[in-house]
Short mmCIF file of C-alpha atoms in Angstrom, two decimals:
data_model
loop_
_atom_site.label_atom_id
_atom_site.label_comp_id
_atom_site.label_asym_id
_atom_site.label_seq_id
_atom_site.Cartn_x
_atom_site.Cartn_y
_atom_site.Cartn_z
CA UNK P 1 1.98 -56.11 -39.55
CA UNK P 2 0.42 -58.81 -37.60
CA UNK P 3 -2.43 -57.61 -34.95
CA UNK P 4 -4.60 -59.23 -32.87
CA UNK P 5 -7.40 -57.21 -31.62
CA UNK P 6 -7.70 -57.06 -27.92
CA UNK P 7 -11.63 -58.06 -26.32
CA UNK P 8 -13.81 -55.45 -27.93
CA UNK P 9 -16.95 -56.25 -25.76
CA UNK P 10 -16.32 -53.08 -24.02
CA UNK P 11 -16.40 -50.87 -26.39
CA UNK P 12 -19.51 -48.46 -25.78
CA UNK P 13 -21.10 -51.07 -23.14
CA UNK P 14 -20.62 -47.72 -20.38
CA UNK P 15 -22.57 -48.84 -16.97
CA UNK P 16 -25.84 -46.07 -16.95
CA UNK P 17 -25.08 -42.81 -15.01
CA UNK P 18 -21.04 -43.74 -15.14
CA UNK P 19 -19.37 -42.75 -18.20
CA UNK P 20 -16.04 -44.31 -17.98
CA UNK P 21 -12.96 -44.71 -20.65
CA UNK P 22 -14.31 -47.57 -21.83
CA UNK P 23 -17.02 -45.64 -24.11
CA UNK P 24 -13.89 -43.79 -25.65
CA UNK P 25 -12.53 -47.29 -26.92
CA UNK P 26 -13.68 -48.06 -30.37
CA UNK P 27 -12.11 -50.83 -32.61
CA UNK P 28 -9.58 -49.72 -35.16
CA UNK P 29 -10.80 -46.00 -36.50
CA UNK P 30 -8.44 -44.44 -37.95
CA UNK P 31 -10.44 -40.90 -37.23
CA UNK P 32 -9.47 -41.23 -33.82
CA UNK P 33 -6.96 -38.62 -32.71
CA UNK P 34 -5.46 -41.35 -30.30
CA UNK P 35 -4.69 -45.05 -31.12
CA UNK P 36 -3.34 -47.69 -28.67
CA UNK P 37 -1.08 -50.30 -29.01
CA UNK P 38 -0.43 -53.42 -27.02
CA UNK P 39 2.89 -54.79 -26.64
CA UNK P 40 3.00 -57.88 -24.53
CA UNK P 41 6.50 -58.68 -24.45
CA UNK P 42 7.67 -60.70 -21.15
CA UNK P 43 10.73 -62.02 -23.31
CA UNK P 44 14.33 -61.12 -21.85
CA UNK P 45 13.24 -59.65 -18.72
CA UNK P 46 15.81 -59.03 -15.96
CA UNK P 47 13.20 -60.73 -13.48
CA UNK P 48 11.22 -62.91 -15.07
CA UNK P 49 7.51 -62.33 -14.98
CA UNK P 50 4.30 -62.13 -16.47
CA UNK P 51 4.01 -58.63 -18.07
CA UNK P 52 2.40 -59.66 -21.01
CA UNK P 53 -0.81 -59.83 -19.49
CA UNK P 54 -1.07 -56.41 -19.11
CA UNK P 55 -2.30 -55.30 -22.43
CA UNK P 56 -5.94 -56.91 -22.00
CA UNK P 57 -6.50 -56.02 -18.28
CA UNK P 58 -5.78 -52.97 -18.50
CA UNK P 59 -8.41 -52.44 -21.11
CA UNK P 60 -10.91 -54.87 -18.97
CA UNK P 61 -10.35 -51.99 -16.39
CA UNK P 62 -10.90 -49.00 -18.37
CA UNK P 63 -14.73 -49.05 -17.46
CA UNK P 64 -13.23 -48.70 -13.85
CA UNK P 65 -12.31 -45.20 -14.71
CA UNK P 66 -14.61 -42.44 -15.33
CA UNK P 67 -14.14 -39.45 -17.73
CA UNK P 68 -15.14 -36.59 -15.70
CA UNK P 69 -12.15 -34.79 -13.58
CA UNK P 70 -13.76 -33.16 -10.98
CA UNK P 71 -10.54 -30.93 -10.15
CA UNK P 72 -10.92 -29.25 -13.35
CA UNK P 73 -14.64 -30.03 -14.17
CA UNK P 74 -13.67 -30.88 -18.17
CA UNK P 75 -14.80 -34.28 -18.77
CA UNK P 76 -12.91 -36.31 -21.45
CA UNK P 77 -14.18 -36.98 -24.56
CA UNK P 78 -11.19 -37.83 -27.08
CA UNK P 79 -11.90 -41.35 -28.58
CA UNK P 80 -9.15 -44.28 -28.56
CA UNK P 81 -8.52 -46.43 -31.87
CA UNK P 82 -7.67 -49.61 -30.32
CA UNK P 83 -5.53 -51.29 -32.97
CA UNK P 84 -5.05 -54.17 -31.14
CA UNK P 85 -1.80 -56.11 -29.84
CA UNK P 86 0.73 -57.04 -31.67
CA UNK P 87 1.20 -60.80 -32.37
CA UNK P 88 5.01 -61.62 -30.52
CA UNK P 89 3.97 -64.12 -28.55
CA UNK P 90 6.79 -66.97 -28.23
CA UNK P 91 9.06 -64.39 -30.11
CA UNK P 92 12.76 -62.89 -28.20
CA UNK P 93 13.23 -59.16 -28.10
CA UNK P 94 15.30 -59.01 -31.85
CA UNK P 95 12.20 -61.11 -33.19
CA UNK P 96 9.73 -59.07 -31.36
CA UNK P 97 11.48 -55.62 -31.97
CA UNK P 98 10.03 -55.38 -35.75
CA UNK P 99 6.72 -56.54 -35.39
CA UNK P 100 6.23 -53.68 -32.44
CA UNK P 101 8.31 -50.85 -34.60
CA UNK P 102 5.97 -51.67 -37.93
CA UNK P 103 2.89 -51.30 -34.97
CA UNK P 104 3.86 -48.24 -33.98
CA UNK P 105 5.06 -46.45 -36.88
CA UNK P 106 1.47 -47.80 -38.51
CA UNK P 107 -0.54 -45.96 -35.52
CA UNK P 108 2.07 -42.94 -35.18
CA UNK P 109 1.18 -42.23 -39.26
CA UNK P 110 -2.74 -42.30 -38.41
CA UNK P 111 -3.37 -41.00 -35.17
CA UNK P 112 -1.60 -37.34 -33.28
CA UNK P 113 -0.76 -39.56 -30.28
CA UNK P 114 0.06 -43.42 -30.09
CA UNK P 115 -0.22 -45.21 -26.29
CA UNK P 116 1.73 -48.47 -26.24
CA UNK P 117 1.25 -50.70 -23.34
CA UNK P 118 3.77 -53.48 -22.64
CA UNK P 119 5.01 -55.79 -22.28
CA UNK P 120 8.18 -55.02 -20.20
CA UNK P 121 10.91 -51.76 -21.13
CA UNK P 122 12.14 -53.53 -24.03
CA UNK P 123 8.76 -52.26 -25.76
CA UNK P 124 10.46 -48.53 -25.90
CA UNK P 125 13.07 -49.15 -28.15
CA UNK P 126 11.00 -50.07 -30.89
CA UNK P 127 8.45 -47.48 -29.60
CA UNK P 128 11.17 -44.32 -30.28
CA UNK P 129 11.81 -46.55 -33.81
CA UNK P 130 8.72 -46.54 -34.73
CA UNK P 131 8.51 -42.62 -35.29
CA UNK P 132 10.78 -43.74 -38.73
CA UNK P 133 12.48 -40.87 -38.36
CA UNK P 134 16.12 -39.86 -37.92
CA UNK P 135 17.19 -40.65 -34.53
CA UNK P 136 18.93 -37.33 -34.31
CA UNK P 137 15.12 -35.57 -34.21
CA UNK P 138 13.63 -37.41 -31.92
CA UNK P 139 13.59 -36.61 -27.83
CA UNK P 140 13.26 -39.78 -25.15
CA UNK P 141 11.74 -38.55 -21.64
CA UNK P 142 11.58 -41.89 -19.41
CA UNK P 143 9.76 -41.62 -16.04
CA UNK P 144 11.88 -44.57 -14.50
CA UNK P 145 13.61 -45.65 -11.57
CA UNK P 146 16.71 -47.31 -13.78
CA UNK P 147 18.53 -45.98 -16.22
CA UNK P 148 17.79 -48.86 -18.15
CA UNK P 149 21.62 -48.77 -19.50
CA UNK P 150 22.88 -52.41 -18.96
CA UNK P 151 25.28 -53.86 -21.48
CA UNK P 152 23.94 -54.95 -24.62
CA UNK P 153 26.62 -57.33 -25.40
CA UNK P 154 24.84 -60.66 -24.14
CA UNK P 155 21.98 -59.35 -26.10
CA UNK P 156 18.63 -57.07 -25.50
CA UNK P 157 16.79 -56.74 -22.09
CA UNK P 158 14.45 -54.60 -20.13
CA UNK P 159 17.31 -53.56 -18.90
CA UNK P 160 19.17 -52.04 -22.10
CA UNK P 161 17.00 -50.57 -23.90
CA UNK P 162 18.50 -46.79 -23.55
CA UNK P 163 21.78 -48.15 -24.00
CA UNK P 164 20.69 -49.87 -27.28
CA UNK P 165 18.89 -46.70 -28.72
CA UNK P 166 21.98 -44.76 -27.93
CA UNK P 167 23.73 -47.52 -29.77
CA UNK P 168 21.38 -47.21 -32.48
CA UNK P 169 22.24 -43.41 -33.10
CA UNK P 170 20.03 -41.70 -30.41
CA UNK P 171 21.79 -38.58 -29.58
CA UNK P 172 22.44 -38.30 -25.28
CA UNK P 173 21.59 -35.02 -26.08
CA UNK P 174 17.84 -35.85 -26.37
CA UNK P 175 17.56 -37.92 -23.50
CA UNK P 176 15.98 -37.15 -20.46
CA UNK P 177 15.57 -39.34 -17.69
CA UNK P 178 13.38 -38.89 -14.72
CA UNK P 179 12.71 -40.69 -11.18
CA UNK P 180 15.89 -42.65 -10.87
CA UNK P 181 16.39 -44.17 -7.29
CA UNK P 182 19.45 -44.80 -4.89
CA UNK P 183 20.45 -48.15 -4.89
CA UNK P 184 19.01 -49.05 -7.75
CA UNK P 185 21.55 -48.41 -10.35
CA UNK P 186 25.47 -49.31 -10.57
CA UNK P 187 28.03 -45.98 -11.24
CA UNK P 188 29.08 -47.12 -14.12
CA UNK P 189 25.38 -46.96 -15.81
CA UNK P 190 25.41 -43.55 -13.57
CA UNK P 191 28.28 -42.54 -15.32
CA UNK P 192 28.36 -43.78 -19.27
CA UNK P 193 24.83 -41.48 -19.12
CA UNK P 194 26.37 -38.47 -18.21
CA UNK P 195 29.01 -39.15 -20.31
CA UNK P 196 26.35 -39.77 -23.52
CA UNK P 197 24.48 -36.47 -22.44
CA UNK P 198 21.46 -37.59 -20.82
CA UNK P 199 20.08 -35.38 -18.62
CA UNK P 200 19.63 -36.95 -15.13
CA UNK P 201 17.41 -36.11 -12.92
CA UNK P 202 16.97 -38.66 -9.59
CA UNK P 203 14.08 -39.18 -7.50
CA UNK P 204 15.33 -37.35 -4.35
CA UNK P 205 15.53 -33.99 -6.71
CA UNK P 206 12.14 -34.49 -7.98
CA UNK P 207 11.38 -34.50 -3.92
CA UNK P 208 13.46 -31.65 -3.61
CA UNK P 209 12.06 -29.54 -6.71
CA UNK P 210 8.81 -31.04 -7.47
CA UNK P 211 7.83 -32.50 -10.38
CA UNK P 212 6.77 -29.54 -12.44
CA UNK P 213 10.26 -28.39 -12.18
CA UNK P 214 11.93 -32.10 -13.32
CA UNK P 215 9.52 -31.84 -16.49
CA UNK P 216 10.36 -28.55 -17.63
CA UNK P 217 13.80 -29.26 -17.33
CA UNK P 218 13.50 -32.36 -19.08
CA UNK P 219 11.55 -30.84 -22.08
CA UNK P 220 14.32 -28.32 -22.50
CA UNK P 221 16.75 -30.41 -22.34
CA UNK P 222 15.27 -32.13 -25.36
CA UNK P 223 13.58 -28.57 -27.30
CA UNK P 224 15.53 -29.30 -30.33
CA UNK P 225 13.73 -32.18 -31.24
CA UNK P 226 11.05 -32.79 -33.63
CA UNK P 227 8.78 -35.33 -31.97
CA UNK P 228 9.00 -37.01 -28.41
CA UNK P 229 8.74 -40.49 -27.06
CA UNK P 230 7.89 -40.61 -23.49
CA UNK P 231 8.77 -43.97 -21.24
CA UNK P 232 6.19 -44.42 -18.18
CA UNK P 233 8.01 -47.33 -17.13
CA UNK P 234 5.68 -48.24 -13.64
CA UNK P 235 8.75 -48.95 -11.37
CA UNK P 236 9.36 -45.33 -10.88
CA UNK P 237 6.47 -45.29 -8.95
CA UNK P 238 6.60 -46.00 -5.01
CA UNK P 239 6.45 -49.52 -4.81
CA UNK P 240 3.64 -49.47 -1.73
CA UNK P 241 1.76 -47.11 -4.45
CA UNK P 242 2.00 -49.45 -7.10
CA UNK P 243 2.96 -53.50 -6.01
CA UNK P 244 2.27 -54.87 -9.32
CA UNK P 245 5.70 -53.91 -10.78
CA UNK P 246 9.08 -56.12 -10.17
CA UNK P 247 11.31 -53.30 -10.16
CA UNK P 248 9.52 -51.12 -8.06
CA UNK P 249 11.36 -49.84 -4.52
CA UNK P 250 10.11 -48.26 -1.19
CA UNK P 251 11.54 -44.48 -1.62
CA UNK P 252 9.48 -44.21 -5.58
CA UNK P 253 7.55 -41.05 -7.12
CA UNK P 254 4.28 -40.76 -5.17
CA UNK P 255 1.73 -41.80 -7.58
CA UNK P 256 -0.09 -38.38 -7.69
CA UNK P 257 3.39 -36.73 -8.55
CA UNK P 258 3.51 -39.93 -11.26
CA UNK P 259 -0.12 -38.27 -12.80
CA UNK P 260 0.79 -35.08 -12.66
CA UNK P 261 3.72 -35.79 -15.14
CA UNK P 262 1.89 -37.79 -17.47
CA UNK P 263 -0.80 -35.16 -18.18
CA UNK P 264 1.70 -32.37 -18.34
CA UNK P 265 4.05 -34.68 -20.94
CA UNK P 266 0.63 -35.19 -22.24
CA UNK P 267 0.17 -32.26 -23.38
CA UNK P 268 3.00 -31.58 -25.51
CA UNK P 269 2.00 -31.57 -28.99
CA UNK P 270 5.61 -33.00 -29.95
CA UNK P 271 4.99 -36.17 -27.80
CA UNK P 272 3.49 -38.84 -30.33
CA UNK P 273 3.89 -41.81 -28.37
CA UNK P 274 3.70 -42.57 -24.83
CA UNK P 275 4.56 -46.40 -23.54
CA UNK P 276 3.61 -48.00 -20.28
CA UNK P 277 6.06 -50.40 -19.16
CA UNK P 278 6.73 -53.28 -16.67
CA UNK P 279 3.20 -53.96 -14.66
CA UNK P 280 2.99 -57.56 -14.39
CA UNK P 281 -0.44 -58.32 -13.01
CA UNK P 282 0.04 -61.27 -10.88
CA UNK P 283 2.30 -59.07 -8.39
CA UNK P 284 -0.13 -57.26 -7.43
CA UNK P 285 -3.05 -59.77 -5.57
CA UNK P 286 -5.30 -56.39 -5.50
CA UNK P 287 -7.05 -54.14 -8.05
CA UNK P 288 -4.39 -51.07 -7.48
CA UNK P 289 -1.89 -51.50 -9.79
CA UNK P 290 -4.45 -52.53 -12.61
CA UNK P 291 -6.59 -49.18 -11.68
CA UNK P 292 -3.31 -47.19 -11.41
CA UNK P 293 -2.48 -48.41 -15.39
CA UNK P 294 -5.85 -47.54 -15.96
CA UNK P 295 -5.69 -43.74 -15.17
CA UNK P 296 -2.56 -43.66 -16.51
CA UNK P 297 -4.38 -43.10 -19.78
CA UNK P 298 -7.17 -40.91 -18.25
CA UNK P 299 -4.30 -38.85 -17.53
CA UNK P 300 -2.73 -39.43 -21.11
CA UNK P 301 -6.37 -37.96 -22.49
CA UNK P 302 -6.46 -35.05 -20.45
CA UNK P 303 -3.14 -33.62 -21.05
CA UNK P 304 -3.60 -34.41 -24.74
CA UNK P 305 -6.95 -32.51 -24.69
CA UNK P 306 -5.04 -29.38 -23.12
CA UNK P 307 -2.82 -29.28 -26.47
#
């Protein structure tokens, strides 16, 4: 398993008075209850971009984010094995797909919870992989605007990677998908979901519900597993919340409601991995989207500290 480690010069270098995620970062210990995984795949995106780049920033921005959460006055204090990114640079999806399975299935055997950050969507097939176990025990919850169910016939994409799992063996049955907007998504992806078994639950009934509803429907829907992958792919948030993400669309999950979700998947103790997916830096001319990644895994910690 090839790995290169990401910039460690942040590890522990906290500015005084602000402790911020950055402390919680330490290089490869496999005593940490929480390892992290970069994926920068760009290869076979629909729209062509520059999502590989979001591995490092996101961990230059870490020190961005403090640990303390004033709503619930816990401060977070669960450290992060950082075990680097994997090496697929030049490499297509089928090359890539390996290297990031072998990644994943490395950290998933050491640590109770594995964060992968892409790298574009194509990162979560070899995420739910990675478990190495039987396809029919594992549960997929995606937080995502598509339903990422494109043909797979002119090969992989960010677009097919729930089609190709479902190809692979994955059971409808354990699929979940949350956040999916109008006009966004052809009928007949609409329709060979519900006809796998995927339970689909669109953006306007998250409105409608709230999001505490969507996720407990979603984790029923997939109870019978043994472990849980969950997607955060970026795009299902609204896209003047969160610029820095090609597939994002006016009409997305308001970022708070995004938050919420995380920590409350979070703190499942079947989830074992959690992927971040599509935030290509260079959309986004501000700090928002890069900040927005950022808490993504405050919020990771805190629901995983509620378990």
């Amino acid at each position: 398993m090839a790995v290169a480690l990401g910039d460690c010069s942040c590890y522990g270098k906290g500015m005084r008075g602000w402790p911020n995620l950055s402390e919680l970062l330490v290089a490869r210990d496999s005593n940490a209850p929480v390892g992290l995984v970069g994926a920068p795949l760009a290869a076979g995106s629909v729209t062509p971009g520059s999502c590989d780049l979001a591995p490092a920033l996101l961990r230059e921005t870490l020190r961005r984010i403090g640990r303390y959460d004033i709503e619930t006055k816990q401060e977070i204090s669960t450290r992060i094995a950082d075990r680097g990114d994997v090496e697929i640079a030049g490499m297509t999806i089928e090359q890539a797909t390996g290297p990031i399975r072998e990644a994943v299935q490395f950290s998933a055997a050491l640590h109770e919870l594995t964060l992968v950050v892409g790298g574009n969507n194509a990162v979560t097939r070899p995420a739910v992989l990675g478990l190495g176990m039987p396809l029919e025990k594992v549960g997929l919850i995606t937080l995502d605007a598509h339903f990422d169910m494109r043909d797979t016939h002119e090969g992989l994409s960010n677009g097919n990677p729930v089609r190709a799992l479902i190809n692979d063996g994955l059971p409808g049955a354990n699929i979940a998908q949350i956040g999916l907007a109008a006009f966004a998504n052809s009928r007949r992806m609409h329709e060979d979901a519900v006809a796998a078994g995927n339970l689909v639950i669109t953006i306007g009934e998250v409105g409608l519900n709230g999001v505490p509803r969507a996720i407990e429907r979603a984790l029923s829907h997939v109870e019978h597993c043994e472990a849980i992958v969950v997607d955060c792919d970026i795009d299902v948030i609204d896209r003047s919340q969160l610029p820095g993400a090609p597939g994002a669309r006016p009409g997305g999950m308001a970022v708070a409601d995004f938050f919420n979700a995380v920590r409350y998947l979070a703190s499942q103790r079947k989830v074992r991995v959690i992927d971040l997916t599509e935030w290509d830096p260079p959309l986004d001319t501000t700090d928002l989207s890069a900040l927005t990644a950022a808490r993504w895994v405050a919020e990771c910690l805190s629901g995983y500290e509620l378990r």
